[in-house]
């Protein structure tokens, strides 16, 4: 068995693991990453990039059709084969050559195979050929293995070979009929995408559409999906699934109803990829989410650090926020804190310090690329109340903003800000409407910076833009 030593060993070379390694190398340390699949991870090949590519062409076509002059220039319908080719390009045709080249240019060593913790600060790499390499970390081992789609224990479901988010993102053909179990972000986006591409889509949303968002967001997306021909069945739940000899999927619902489809997508949640990475060797439970402190060090069930704090977990695997950009934020924090601790430097673990990931609790931005787009950051009104805050909710019709009216004829949208009345700062914002994703960062800055409402009056939005909604929200607030 070959033995090699680095300052930091990262298990998982997705965008989160890559960022950890890059950050520590920039800080003067050496780093190696271990990857069993494609360098670049879920986001690059089966999530963020390919799914947004599936959605973008239809969004552009829809926008053109809503504008006189452009509408008349549109002479045809969406071409599914061209959309899939563009998707393939954004997934790099499922080749990681470019990402591997970047690792090399960044001075990061790559080991392909299964990375498994075998002892404190030691990771064993089992290659495809069965050969084993032992990597020793002087300072830290970082788990960045991410998550996989959760497939529930529904009778016959696994035997029916359903799609998960991976198969949906990488589909080579558009199914004539697609059934979707779930109503969250993945379910909503893929229902939108495949309806755009010509599938007859049925959504079984037991807990509603976008149940974690402000209620108006799910309501607007549900309405839009139905207008696009999608059958959205709220409260529906499958109790058994089977796939016939002809490939047809048959679903039986709790109310006795039946659904037939050519493909079935299961999109109800995620599970951590920690089953086989050696957690049992260090007293942790295989297959479990990893609990961390705000500097991303792994702690056990009693809240005690693993060993002397050499083990870190970043991204989906720690279950704080299952979003790529938030995982990369954690990666920057953990890279900096490892470098600081390695050099004996002070660690800034204050509320908004450089070495902590407190935004995971206070200011998480997210965009759902449905029609309409849903952009949110911070707390919903319900979450703020549950947290014990004394709040005021301010709503405004985006269609009444001059920039929105210019942007698209018949613009429909809604904006909400949630204000902490005691501190006079915004703690949450949700926007629904065409192209609201580009409005979100202003809200994120206001929340992270804890900008006082009185001070926000001096942040003057340009006219005529949709951003003028910020002025209208402040006017509605009345200060």
mmCIF file of C-alpha atoms in Angstrom, residues 3-397:
data_model
loop_
_atom_site.group_PDB
_atom_site.id
_atom_site.type_symbol
_atom_site.label_atom_id
_atom_site.label_comp_id
_atom_site.label_asym_id
_atom_site.label_seq_id
_atom_site.Cartn_x
_atom_site.Cartn_y
_atom_site.Cartn_z
ATOM 1 C CA UNK A 3 1.564 6.033 1.673
ATOM 2 C CA UNK A 4 1.335 9.762 1.013
ATOM 3 C CA UNK A 5 1.060 12.735 3.362
ATOM 4 C CA UNK A 6 -0.697 16.065 2.781
ATOM 5 C CA UNK A 7 -1.730 18.904 5.060
ATOM 6 C CA UNK A 8 -5.397 18.387 4.174
ATOM 7 C CA UNK A 9 -7.255 15.445 2.642
ATOM 8 C CA UNK A 10 -10.729 16.075 1.206
ATOM 9 C CA UNK A 11 -13.126 13.200 0.529
ATOM 10 C CA UNK A 12 -15.322 14.323 -2.367
ATOM 11 C CA UNK A 13 -14.334 16.466 -5.355
ATOM 12 C CA UNK A 14 -17.616 18.202 -6.045
ATOM 13 C CA UNK A 15 -17.750 22.021 -6.047
ATOM 14 C CA UNK A 16 -17.619 22.052 -2.242
ATOM 15 C CA UNK A 17 -14.613 19.762 -1.928
ATOM 16 C CA UNK A 18 -12.834 21.580 -4.758
ATOM 17 C CA UNK A 19 -13.308 24.902 -2.991
ATOM 18 C CA UNK A 20 -11.982 23.579 0.316
ATOM 19 C CA UNK A 21 -8.858 22.251 -1.377
ATOM 20 C CA UNK A 22 -8.335 25.432 -3.388
ATOM 21 C CA UNK A 23 -8.733 27.617 -0.318
ATOM 22 C CA UNK A 24 -6.185 25.717 1.755
ATOM 23 C CA UNK A 25 -3.696 25.619 -1.119
ATOM 24 C CA UNK A 26 -4.048 29.374 -1.530
ATOM 25 C CA UNK A 27 -3.348 29.582 2.188
ATOM 26 C CA UNK A 28 -0.020 27.809 1.739
ATOM 27 C CA UNK A 29 -0.985 24.230 2.629
ATOM 28 C CA UNK A 30 -0.937 21.082 0.516
ATOM 29 C CA UNK A 31 -4.151 19.276 -0.360
ATOM 30 C CA UNK A 32 -5.440 16.110 -1.976
ATOM 31 C CA UNK A 33 -9.000 15.296 -3.010
ATOM 32 C CA UNK A 34 -10.500 11.821 -3.349
ATOM 33 C CA UNK A 35 -13.338 11.214 -5.815
ATOM 34 C CA UNK A 36 -15.108 7.989 -6.782
ATOM 35 C CA UNK A 37 -17.161 9.488 -9.642
ATOM 36 C CA UNK A 38 -16.712 12.649 -11.718
ATOM 37 C CA UNK A 39 -14.649 15.584 -10.504
ATOM 38 C CA UNK A 40 -17.111 18.471 -10.310
ATOM 39 C CA UNK A 41 -19.796 16.504 -8.520
ATOM 40 C CA UNK A 42 -23.568 16.551 -8.546
ATOM 41 C CA UNK A 43 -23.969 20.226 -9.415
ATOM 42 C CA UNK A 44 -21.886 20.028 -12.582
ATOM 43 C CA UNK A 45 -23.408 16.897 -14.106
ATOM 44 C CA UNK A 46 -26.760 16.028 -12.510
ATOM 45 C CA UNK A 47 -28.133 19.122 -10.754
ATOM 46 C CA UNK A 48 -27.567 22.888 -10.972
ATOM 47 C CA UNK A 49 -26.023 23.250 -14.415
ATOM 48 C CA UNK A 50 -27.901 20.683 -16.531
ATOM 49 C CA UNK A 51 -31.280 21.311 -14.905
ATOM 50 C CA UNK A 52 -31.085 25.066 -15.421
ATOM 51 C CA UNK A 53 -30.043 24.442 -19.020
ATOM 52 C CA UNK A 54 -33.179 22.319 -19.435
ATOM 53 C CA UNK A 55 -35.278 25.240 -18.174
ATOM 54 C CA UNK A 56 -33.618 28.247 -19.783
ATOM 55 C CA UNK A 57 -34.672 27.878 -23.438
ATOM 56 C CA UNK A 58 -38.364 27.716 -22.586
ATOM 57 C CA UNK A 59 -37.996 30.715 -20.262
ATOM 58 C CA UNK A 60 -36.469 32.778 -23.079
ATOM 59 C CA UNK A 61 -39.177 31.688 -25.523
ATOM 60 C CA UNK A 62 -41.901 32.520 -23.005
ATOM 61 C CA UNK A 63 -40.409 35.971 -22.443
ATOM 62 C CA UNK A 64 -40.332 36.681 -26.188
ATOM 63 C CA UNK A 65 -43.935 35.622 -26.594
ATOM 64 C CA UNK A 66 -44.986 38.055 -23.877
ATOM 65 C CA UNK A 67 -43.566 41.059 -25.736
ATOM 66 C CA UNK A 68 -45.243 42.638 -28.779
ATOM 67 C CA UNK A 69 -42.747 42.873 -31.609
ATOM 68 C CA UNK A 70 -40.730 39.950 -30.308
ATOM 69 C CA UNK A 71 -43.864 37.808 -30.223
ATOM 70 C CA UNK A 72 -44.447 38.280 -33.931
ATOM 71 C CA UNK A 73 -40.843 37.251 -34.671
ATOM 72 C CA UNK A 74 -41.259 33.870 -33.015
ATOM 73 C CA UNK A 75 -42.031 31.406 -35.778
ATOM 74 C CA UNK A 76 -41.808 28.025 -34.125
ATOM 75 C CA UNK A 77 -42.035 25.994 -30.940
ATOM 76 C CA UNK A 78 -39.376 24.761 -28.570
ATOM 77 C CA UNK A 79 -37.122 22.129 -30.146
ATOM 78 C CA UNK A 80 -36.557 19.479 -27.504
ATOM 79 C CA UNK A 81 -33.545 17.900 -29.204
ATOM 80 C CA UNK A 82 -31.740 21.256 -29.295
ATOM 81 C CA UNK A 83 -32.504 21.844 -25.618
ATOM 82 C CA UNK A 84 -31.051 18.444 -24.736
ATOM 83 C CA UNK A 85 -27.908 19.137 -26.785
ATOM 84 C CA UNK A 86 -27.400 22.427 -24.962
ATOM 85 C CA UNK A 87 -27.956 20.617 -21.653
ATOM 86 C CA UNK A 88 -25.298 18.087 -22.655
ATOM 87 C CA UNK A 89 -22.816 20.887 -23.294
ATOM 88 C CA UNK A 90 -23.430 22.427 -19.868
ATOM 89 C CA UNK A 91 -22.857 18.995 -18.312
ATOM 90 C CA UNK A 92 -19.556 18.801 -20.258
ATOM 91 C CA UNK A 93 -21.000 15.685 -21.906
ATOM 92 C CA UNK A 94 -20.386 13.982 -18.556
ATOM 93 C CA UNK A 95 -16.606 14.243 -18.952
ATOM 94 C CA UNK A 96 -14.555 15.721 -16.120
ATOM 95 C CA UNK A 97 -11.406 16.397 -18.169
ATOM 96 C CA UNK A 98 -11.780 20.142 -17.709
ATOM 97 C CA UNK A 99 -12.231 19.875 -13.959
ATOM 98 C CA UNK A 100 -9.263 17.533 -13.627
ATOM 99 C CA UNK A 101 -7.150 19.999 -15.577
ATOM 100 C CA UNK A 102 -8.217 22.761 -13.184
ATOM 101 C CA UNK A 103 -7.214 20.692 -10.154
ATOM 102 C CA UNK A 104 -3.786 20.186 -11.687
ATOM 103 C CA UNK A 105 -3.375 23.898 -12.412
ATOM 104 C CA UNK A 106 -4.387 24.720 -8.836
ATOM 105 C CA UNK A 107 -1.795 22.372 -7.383
ATOM 106 C CA UNK A 108 -4.337 19.947 -5.907
ATOM 107 C CA UNK A 109 -3.617 16.223 -6.027
ATOM 108 C CA UNK A 110 -6.410 13.929 -7.225
ATOM 109 C CA UNK A 111 -6.937 10.334 -6.139
ATOM 110 C CA UNK A 112 -9.696 8.393 -7.882
ATOM 111 C CA UNK A 113 -11.556 5.790 -5.900
ATOM 112 C CA UNK A 114 -13.531 5.242 -2.717
ATOM 113 C CA UNK A 115 -12.173 7.341 0.148
ATOM 114 C CA UNK A 116 -12.601 5.700 3.527
ATOM 115 C CA UNK A 117 -11.409 6.917 6.926
ATOM 116 C CA UNK A 118 -9.292 4.140 8.449
ATOM 117 C CA UNK A 119 -7.886 5.958 11.501
ATOM 118 C CA UNK A 120 -7.453 9.469 12.899
ATOM 119 C CA UNK A 121 -6.252 11.690 10.034
ATOM 120 C CA UNK A 122 -5.870 8.708 7.698
ATOM 121 C CA UNK A 123 -7.923 8.106 4.535
ATOM 122 C CA UNK A 124 -7.612 4.872 2.581
ATOM 123 C CA UNK A 125 -8.352 5.156 -1.145
ATOM 124 C CA UNK A 126 -9.576 2.018 -2.918
ATOM 125 C CA UNK A 127 -9.167 2.372 -6.672
ATOM 126 C CA UNK A 128 -11.276 0.696 -9.348
ATOM 127 C CA UNK A 129 -8.510 -1.883 -9.766
ATOM 128 C CA UNK A 130 -8.629 -2.708 -6.064
ATOM 129 C CA UNK A 131 -5.288 -1.073 -5.338
ATOM 130 C CA UNK A 132 -5.109 0.798 -2.043
ATOM 131 C CA UNK A 133 -3.396 4.088 -1.205
ATOM 132 C CA UNK A 134 -3.145 5.503 2.299
ATOM 133 C CA UNK A 135 -3.349 9.290 2.627
ATOM 134 C CA UNK A 136 -2.329 10.916 5.903
ATOM 135 C CA UNK A 137 -3.470 14.437 6.771
ATOM 136 C CA UNK A 138 -1.190 16.554 8.941
ATOM 137 C CA UNK A 139 -3.962 18.938 9.920
ATOM 138 C CA UNK A 140 -7.451 17.971 8.708
ATOM 139 C CA UNK A 141 -9.656 15.520 6.890
ATOM 140 C CA UNK A 142 -12.718 17.099 5.274
ATOM 141 C CA UNK A 143 -15.807 15.099 4.326
ATOM 142 C CA UNK A 144 -17.533 16.649 1.301
ATOM 143 C CA UNK A 145 -19.334 13.604 -0.085
ATOM 144 C CA UNK A 146 -22.693 15.307 -0.562
ATOM 145 C CA UNK A 147 -26.077 13.615 -0.701
ATOM 146 C CA UNK A 148 -28.136 11.273 -2.852
ATOM 147 C CA UNK A 149 -31.811 11.234 -3.740
ATOM 148 C CA UNK A 150 -34.011 9.590 -1.138
ATOM 149 C CA UNK A 151 -36.220 6.767 -2.440
ATOM 150 C CA UNK A 152 -38.962 5.977 0.117
ATOM 151 C CA UNK A 153 -40.173 2.544 1.158
ATOM 152 C CA UNK A 154 -43.219 2.427 -1.100
ATOM 153 C CA UNK A 155 -44.304 -1.042 -2.215
ATOM 154 C CA UNK A 156 -42.733 -1.867 -5.573
ATOM 155 C CA UNK A 157 -41.088 1.537 -6.004
ATOM 156 C CA UNK A 158 -37.460 0.461 -6.196
ATOM 157 C CA UNK A 159 -38.316 -2.520 -8.404
ATOM 158 C CA UNK A 160 -40.003 -0.109 -10.835
ATOM 159 C CA UNK A 161 -36.621 1.598 -11.444
ATOM 160 C CA UNK A 162 -37.809 5.180 -10.973
ATOM 161 C CA UNK A 163 -35.862 8.235 -12.028
ATOM 162 C CA UNK A 164 -34.185 10.311 -9.358
ATOM 163 C CA UNK A 165 -32.931 13.843 -9.939
ATOM 164 C CA UNK A 166 -29.897 12.341 -11.710
ATOM 165 C CA UNK A 167 -31.854 10.482 -14.375
ATOM 166 C CA UNK A 168 -34.149 13.462 -14.922
ATOM 167 C CA UNK A 169 -31.226 15.855 -15.367
ATOM 168 C CA UNK A 170 -29.448 13.506 -17.779
ATOM 169 C CA UNK A 171 -32.464 12.131 -19.699
ATOM 170 C CA UNK A 172 -31.651 11.414 -23.350
ATOM 171 C CA UNK A 173 -35.315 11.395 -24.391
ATOM 172 C CA UNK A 174 -38.444 13.237 -23.326
ATOM 173 C CA UNK A 175 -41.027 10.787 -21.952
ATOM 174 C CA UNK A 176 -44.541 11.065 -23.308
ATOM 175 C CA UNK A 177 -45.929 10.867 -19.776
ATOM 176 C CA UNK A 178 -44.009 11.728 -16.615
ATOM 177 C CA UNK A 179 -45.282 11.235 -13.072
ATOM 178 C CA UNK A 180 -43.496 12.992 -10.228
ATOM 179 C CA UNK A 181 -43.668 12.094 -6.545
ATOM 180 C CA UNK A 182 -42.904 15.235 -4.567
ATOM 181 C CA UNK A 183 -43.687 18.928 -4.578
ATOM 182 C CA UNK A 184 -40.434 20.603 -3.571
ATOM 183 C CA UNK A 185 -37.831 22.432 -5.628
ATOM 184 C CA UNK A 186 -36.652 19.511 -7.768
ATOM 185 C CA UNK A 187 -40.202 18.303 -8.394
ATOM 186 C CA UNK A 188 -41.417 21.793 -9.329
ATOM 187 C CA UNK A 189 -38.487 22.568 -11.616
ATOM 188 C CA UNK A 190 -38.582 19.217 -13.396
ATOM 189 C CA UNK A 191 -42.362 19.417 -13.816
ATOM 190 C CA UNK A 192 -41.793 22.807 -15.456
ATOM 191 C CA UNK A 193 -38.933 21.565 -17.627
ATOM 192 C CA UNK A 194 -40.587 18.418 -18.960
ATOM 193 C CA UNK A 195 -43.947 20.105 -19.514
ATOM 194 C CA UNK A 196 -42.016 22.678 -21.572
ATOM 195 C CA UNK A 197 -40.405 19.848 -23.547
ATOM 196 C CA UNK A 198 -43.739 18.191 -24.333
ATOM 197 C CA UNK A 199 -44.331 15.607 -21.604
ATOM 198 C CA UNK A 200 -47.762 15.124 -20.078
ATOM 199 C CA UNK A 201 -46.839 15.642 -16.429
ATOM 200 C CA UNK A 202 -48.607 14.557 -13.253
ATOM 201 C CA UNK A 203 -47.328 15.850 -9.895
ATOM 202 C CA UNK A 204 -48.253 14.032 -6.690
ATOM 203 C CA UNK A 205 -47.585 16.702 -4.069
ATOM 204 C CA UNK A 206 -48.572 15.187 -0.726
ATOM 205 C CA UNK A 207 -47.418 18.229 1.257
ATOM 206 C CA UNK A 208 -48.193 20.824 -1.390
ATOM 207 C CA UNK A 209 -45.996 22.674 -3.871
ATOM 208 C CA UNK A 210 -42.923 24.400 -2.381
ATOM 209 C CA UNK A 211 -44.184 23.769 1.162
ATOM 210 C CA UNK A 212 -41.176 25.437 2.811
ATOM 211 C CA UNK A 213 -41.672 28.742 0.977
ATOM 212 C CA UNK A 214 -44.108 31.569 1.627
ATOM 213 C CA UNK A 215 -47.605 30.252 0.779
ATOM 214 C CA UNK A 216 -48.100 32.642 -2.135
ATOM 215 C CA UNK A 217 -45.011 31.172 -3.868
ATOM 216 C CA UNK A 218 -46.393 27.639 -3.990
ATOM 217 C CA UNK A 219 -49.821 28.901 -4.968
ATOM 218 C CA UNK A 220 -48.450 30.832 -7.949
ATOM 219 C CA UNK A 221 -46.291 27.946 -9.143
ATOM 220 C CA UNK A 222 -49.207 25.519 -8.796
ATOM 221 C CA UNK A 223 -51.432 27.809 -10.848
ATOM 222 C CA UNK A 224 -48.763 28.214 -13.530
ATOM 223 C CA UNK A 225 -48.123 24.470 -13.760
ATOM 224 C CA UNK A 226 -51.822 23.797 -14.175
ATOM 225 C CA UNK A 227 -52.076 26.474 -16.876
ATOM 226 C CA UNK A 228 -49.225 24.658 -18.653
ATOM 227 C CA UNK A 229 -51.249 21.443 -18.634
ATOM 228 C CA UNK A 230 -49.626 19.784 -15.622
ATOM 229 C CA UNK A 231 -51.946 17.770 -13.372
ATOM 230 C CA UNK A 232 -51.030 18.878 -9.852
ATOM 231 C CA UNK A 233 -52.639 16.646 -7.239
ATOM 232 C CA UNK A 234 -52.285 18.241 -3.839
ATOM 233 C CA UNK A 235 -52.321 15.820 -0.916
ATOM 234 C CA UNK A 236 -51.875 12.809 -3.204
ATOM 235 C CA UNK A 237 -49.647 9.959 -2.065
ATOM 236 C CA UNK A 238 -48.631 6.704 -3.772
ATOM 237 C CA UNK A 239 -48.982 3.463 -1.801
ATOM 238 C CA UNK A 240 -47.734 1.063 -4.481
ATOM 239 C CA UNK A 241 -45.861 1.213 -7.771
ATOM 240 C CA UNK A 242 -45.234 -1.320 -10.519
ATOM 241 C CA UNK A 243 -43.759 -1.289 -14.009
ATOM 242 C CA UNK A 244 -45.422 -3.425 -16.653
ATOM 243 C CA UNK A 245 -43.779 -5.539 -19.334
ATOM 244 C CA UNK A 246 -44.320 -2.704 -21.809
ATOM 245 C CA UNK A 247 -42.456 -0.271 -19.546
ATOM 246 C CA UNK A 248 -45.536 1.579 -18.308
ATOM 247 C CA UNK A 249 -45.376 2.652 -14.672
ATOM 248 C CA UNK A 250 -48.561 2.121 -12.645
ATOM 249 C CA UNK A 251 -49.137 4.022 -9.403
ATOM 250 C CA UNK A 252 -51.898 3.358 -6.902
ATOM 251 C CA UNK A 253 -52.753 6.271 -4.594
ATOM 252 C CA UNK A 254 -54.007 6.268 -1.011
ATOM 253 C CA UNK A 255 -57.474 7.258 -2.207
ATOM 254 C CA UNK A 256 -57.564 4.333 -4.624
ATOM 255 C CA UNK A 257 -56.836 6.499 -7.655
ATOM 256 C CA UNK A 258 -54.555 5.294 -10.438
ATOM 257 C CA UNK A 259 -51.837 7.086 -12.409
ATOM 258 C CA UNK A 260 -50.000 5.710 -15.438
ATOM 259 C CA UNK A 261 -46.779 7.116 -16.861
ATOM 260 C CA UNK A 262 -43.854 6.207 -19.081
ATOM 261 C CA UNK A 263 -41.377 7.372 -16.434
ATOM 262 C CA UNK A 264 -41.605 8.150 -12.735
ATOM 263 C CA UNK A 265 -39.442 10.733 -10.970
ATOM 264 C CA UNK A 266 -39.037 10.506 -7.191
ATOM 265 C CA UNK A 267 -38.113 13.883 -5.698
ATOM 266 C CA UNK A 268 -38.949 13.908 -1.982
ATOM 267 C CA UNK A 269 -35.625 14.621 -0.309
ATOM 268 C CA UNK A 270 -31.994 13.648 0.107
ATOM 269 C CA UNK A 271 -29.904 11.200 2.111
ATOM 270 C CA UNK A 272 -26.210 11.608 3.083
ATOM 271 C CA UNK A 273 -23.443 9.771 1.249
ATOM 272 C CA UNK A 274 -21.715 8.554 4.383
ATOM 273 C CA UNK A 275 -22.570 4.857 4.371
ATOM 274 C CA UNK A 276 -19.162 3.549 3.333
ATOM 275 C CA UNK A 277 -16.621 6.237 4.240
ATOM 276 C CA UNK A 278 -15.366 4.676 7.469
ATOM 277 C CA UNK A 279 -17.366 6.583 10.053
ATOM 278 C CA UNK A 280 -17.579 3.450 12.199
ATOM 279 C CA UNK A 281 -13.787 3.537 12.554
ATOM 280 C CA UNK A 282 -14.017 6.799 14.518
ATOM 281 C CA UNK A 283 -17.136 6.151 16.594
ATOM 282 C CA UNK A 284 -19.724 7.700 14.258
ATOM 283 C CA UNK A 285 -22.745 6.083 12.616
ATOM 284 C CA UNK A 286 -22.384 5.076 8.956
ATOM 285 C CA UNK A 287 -25.094 6.526 6.730
ATOM 286 C CA UNK A 288 -25.842 9.398 9.117
ATOM 287 C CA UNK A 289 -25.773 13.132 8.561
ATOM 288 C CA UNK A 290 -22.700 14.702 10.182
ATOM 289 C CA UNK A 291 -23.301 17.295 12.885
ATOM 290 C CA UNK A 292 -20.856 20.206 12.970
ATOM 291 C CA UNK A 293 -20.109 23.341 14.959
ATOM 292 C CA UNK A 294 -20.067 26.765 13.281
ATOM 293 C CA UNK A 295 -16.465 26.245 12.139
ATOM 294 C CA UNK A 296 -17.638 22.992 10.495
ATOM 295 C CA UNK A 297 -15.782 20.583 12.803
ATOM 296 C CA UNK A 298 -17.631 17.292 13.263
ATOM 297 C CA UNK A 299 -19.078 16.603 16.705
ATOM 298 C CA UNK A 300 -20.472 13.379 18.122
ATOM 299 C CA UNK A 301 -23.884 12.739 19.705
ATOM 300 C CA UNK A 302 -22.707 14.358 22.940
ATOM 301 C CA UNK A 303 -21.560 17.489 21.136
ATOM 302 C CA UNK A 304 -17.885 16.685 21.658
ATOM 303 C CA UNK A 305 -15.325 17.159 18.888
ATOM 304 C CA UNK A 306 -14.114 14.066 17.063
ATOM 305 C CA UNK A 307 -10.578 13.569 18.371
ATOM 306 C CA UNK A 308 -8.850 16.922 18.704
ATOM 307 C CA UNK A 309 -11.011 18.513 16.002
ATOM 308 C CA UNK A 310 -9.226 17.118 12.935
ATOM 309 C CA UNK A 311 -12.454 16.091 11.127
ATOM 310 C CA UNK A 312 -14.612 18.595 9.217
ATOM 311 C CA UNK A 313 -17.787 18.173 7.138
ATOM 312 C CA UNK A 314 -18.982 20.648 4.514
ATOM 313 C CA UNK A 315 -21.864 20.896 2.066
ATOM 314 C CA UNK A 316 -24.932 18.687 1.927
ATOM 315 C CA UNK A 317 -23.403 16.055 4.186
ATOM 316 C CA UNK A 318 -23.793 18.232 7.302
ATOM 317 C CA UNK A 319 -27.469 18.925 6.481
ATOM 318 C CA UNK A 320 -27.267 22.605 7.410
ATOM 319 C CA UNK A 321 -28.334 23.797 3.947
ATOM 320 C CA UNK A 322 -28.525 21.534 0.899
ATOM 321 C CA UNK A 323 -27.570 24.140 -1.708
ATOM 322 C CA UNK A 324 -24.381 24.290 -3.770
ATOM 323 C CA UNK A 325 -23.688 27.981 -3.196
ATOM 324 C CA UNK A 326 -24.128 27.549 0.536
ATOM 325 C CA UNK A 327 -21.792 24.556 0.512
ATOM 326 C CA UNK A 328 -19.165 26.643 -1.288
ATOM 327 C CA UNK A 329 -19.638 29.354 1.330
ATOM 328 C CA UNK A 330 -18.959 26.734 4.003
ATOM 329 C CA UNK A 331 -15.925 25.580 2.011
ATOM 330 C CA UNK A 332 -14.399 29.063 2.068
ATOM 331 C CA UNK A 333 -14.975 29.314 5.817
ATOM 332 C CA UNK A 334 -13.541 25.874 6.561
ATOM 333 C CA UNK A 335 -10.541 26.397 4.295
ATOM 334 C CA UNK A 336 -9.690 29.610 6.092
ATOM 335 C CA UNK A 337 -10.159 28.121 9.539
ATOM 336 C CA UNK A 338 -7.965 25.102 8.743
ATOM 337 C CA UNK A 339 -5.200 27.409 7.508
ATOM 338 C CA UNK A 340 -5.527 29.573 10.618
ATOM 339 C CA UNK A 341 -5.414 26.625 13.011
ATOM 340 C CA UNK A 342 -2.514 25.053 11.135
ATOM 341 C CA UNK A 343 -0.542 28.266 11.528
ATOM 342 C CA UNK A 344 -1.491 28.840 15.135
ATOM 343 C CA UNK A 345 -3.382 32.012 14.195
ATOM 344 C CA UNK A 346 -6.430 33.320 16.092
ATOM 345 C CA UNK A 347 -9.758 31.937 14.861
ATOM 346 C CA UNK A 348 -12.477 34.510 14.256
ATOM 347 C CA UNK A 349 -15.565 32.649 15.441
ATOM 348 C CA UNK A 350 -17.594 35.746 16.272
ATOM 349 C CA UNK A 351 -21.173 36.043 15.057
ATOM 350 C CA UNK A 352 -20.239 37.053 11.518
ATOM 351 C CA UNK A 353 -16.573 36.063 11.710
ATOM 352 C CA UNK A 354 -14.533 34.901 8.750
ATOM 353 C CA UNK A 355 -14.203 31.364 10.069
ATOM 354 C CA UNK A 356 -17.863 30.575 10.745
ATOM 355 C CA UNK A 357 -20.864 29.629 8.610
ATOM 356 C CA UNK A 358 -23.588 31.504 10.496
ATOM 357 C CA UNK A 359 -25.301 32.604 7.273
ATOM 358 C CA UNK A 360 -26.577 29.020 7.113
ATOM 359 C CA UNK A 361 -29.061 30.047 9.792
ATOM 360 C CA UNK A 362 -29.729 33.692 8.994
ATOM 361 C CA UNK A 363 -29.392 34.494 5.304
ATOM 362 C CA UNK A 364 -29.716 31.581 2.874
ATOM 363 C CA UNK A 365 -30.614 32.718 -0.674
ATOM 364 C CA UNK A 366 -32.386 30.361 -3.050
ATOM 365 C CA UNK A 367 -33.950 30.597 -6.494
ATOM 366 C CA UNK A 368 -36.510 28.133 -7.827
ATOM 367 C CA UNK A 369 -36.404 28.357 -11.628
ATOM 368 C CA UNK A 370 -40.059 27.664 -12.266
ATOM 369 C CA UNK A 371 -42.572 29.927 -14.020
ATOM 370 C CA UNK A 372 -42.768 32.247 -12.170
ATOM 371 C CA UNK A 373 -39.309 32.268 -10.637
ATOM 372 C CA UNK A 374 -39.300 32.181 -6.851
ATOM 373 C CA UNK A 375 -36.402 33.992 -5.159
ATOM 374 C CA UNK A 376 -36.072 34.017 -1.386
ATOM 375 C CA UNK A 377 -33.592 34.745 1.365
ATOM 376 C CA UNK A 378 -33.776 34.644 5.144
ATOM 377 C CA UNK A 379 -36.872 33.685 7.086
ATOM 378 C CA UNK A 380 -40.438 33.278 5.937
ATOM 379 C CA UNK A 381 -43.052 35.035 8.048
ATOM 380 C CA UNK A 382 -43.999 31.721 9.671
ATOM 381 C CA UNK A 383 -40.371 30.858 10.449
ATOM 382 C CA UNK A 384 -39.735 34.305 11.907
ATOM 383 C CA UNK A 385 -42.751 34.001 14.186
ATOM 384 C CA UNK A 386 -41.679 30.508 15.206
ATOM 385 C CA UNK A 387 -38.283 31.959 16.126
ATOM 386 C CA UNK A 388 -40.028 34.342 18.515
ATOM 387 C CA UNK A 389 -39.449 37.526 16.539
ATOM 388 C CA UNK A 390 -41.915 40.401 16.658
ATOM 389 C CA UNK A 391 -42.394 40.964 12.960
ATOM 390 C CA UNK A 392 -44.249 43.003 10.415
ATOM 391 C CA UNK A 393 -44.977 41.558 6.984
ATOM 392 C CA UNK A 394 -45.037 43.945 4.022
ATOM 393 C CA UNK A 395 -46.441 42.788 0.664
ATOM 394 C CA UNK A 396 -46.406 44.524 -2.700
ATOM 395 C CA UNK A 397 -47.762 43.677 -6.150
#
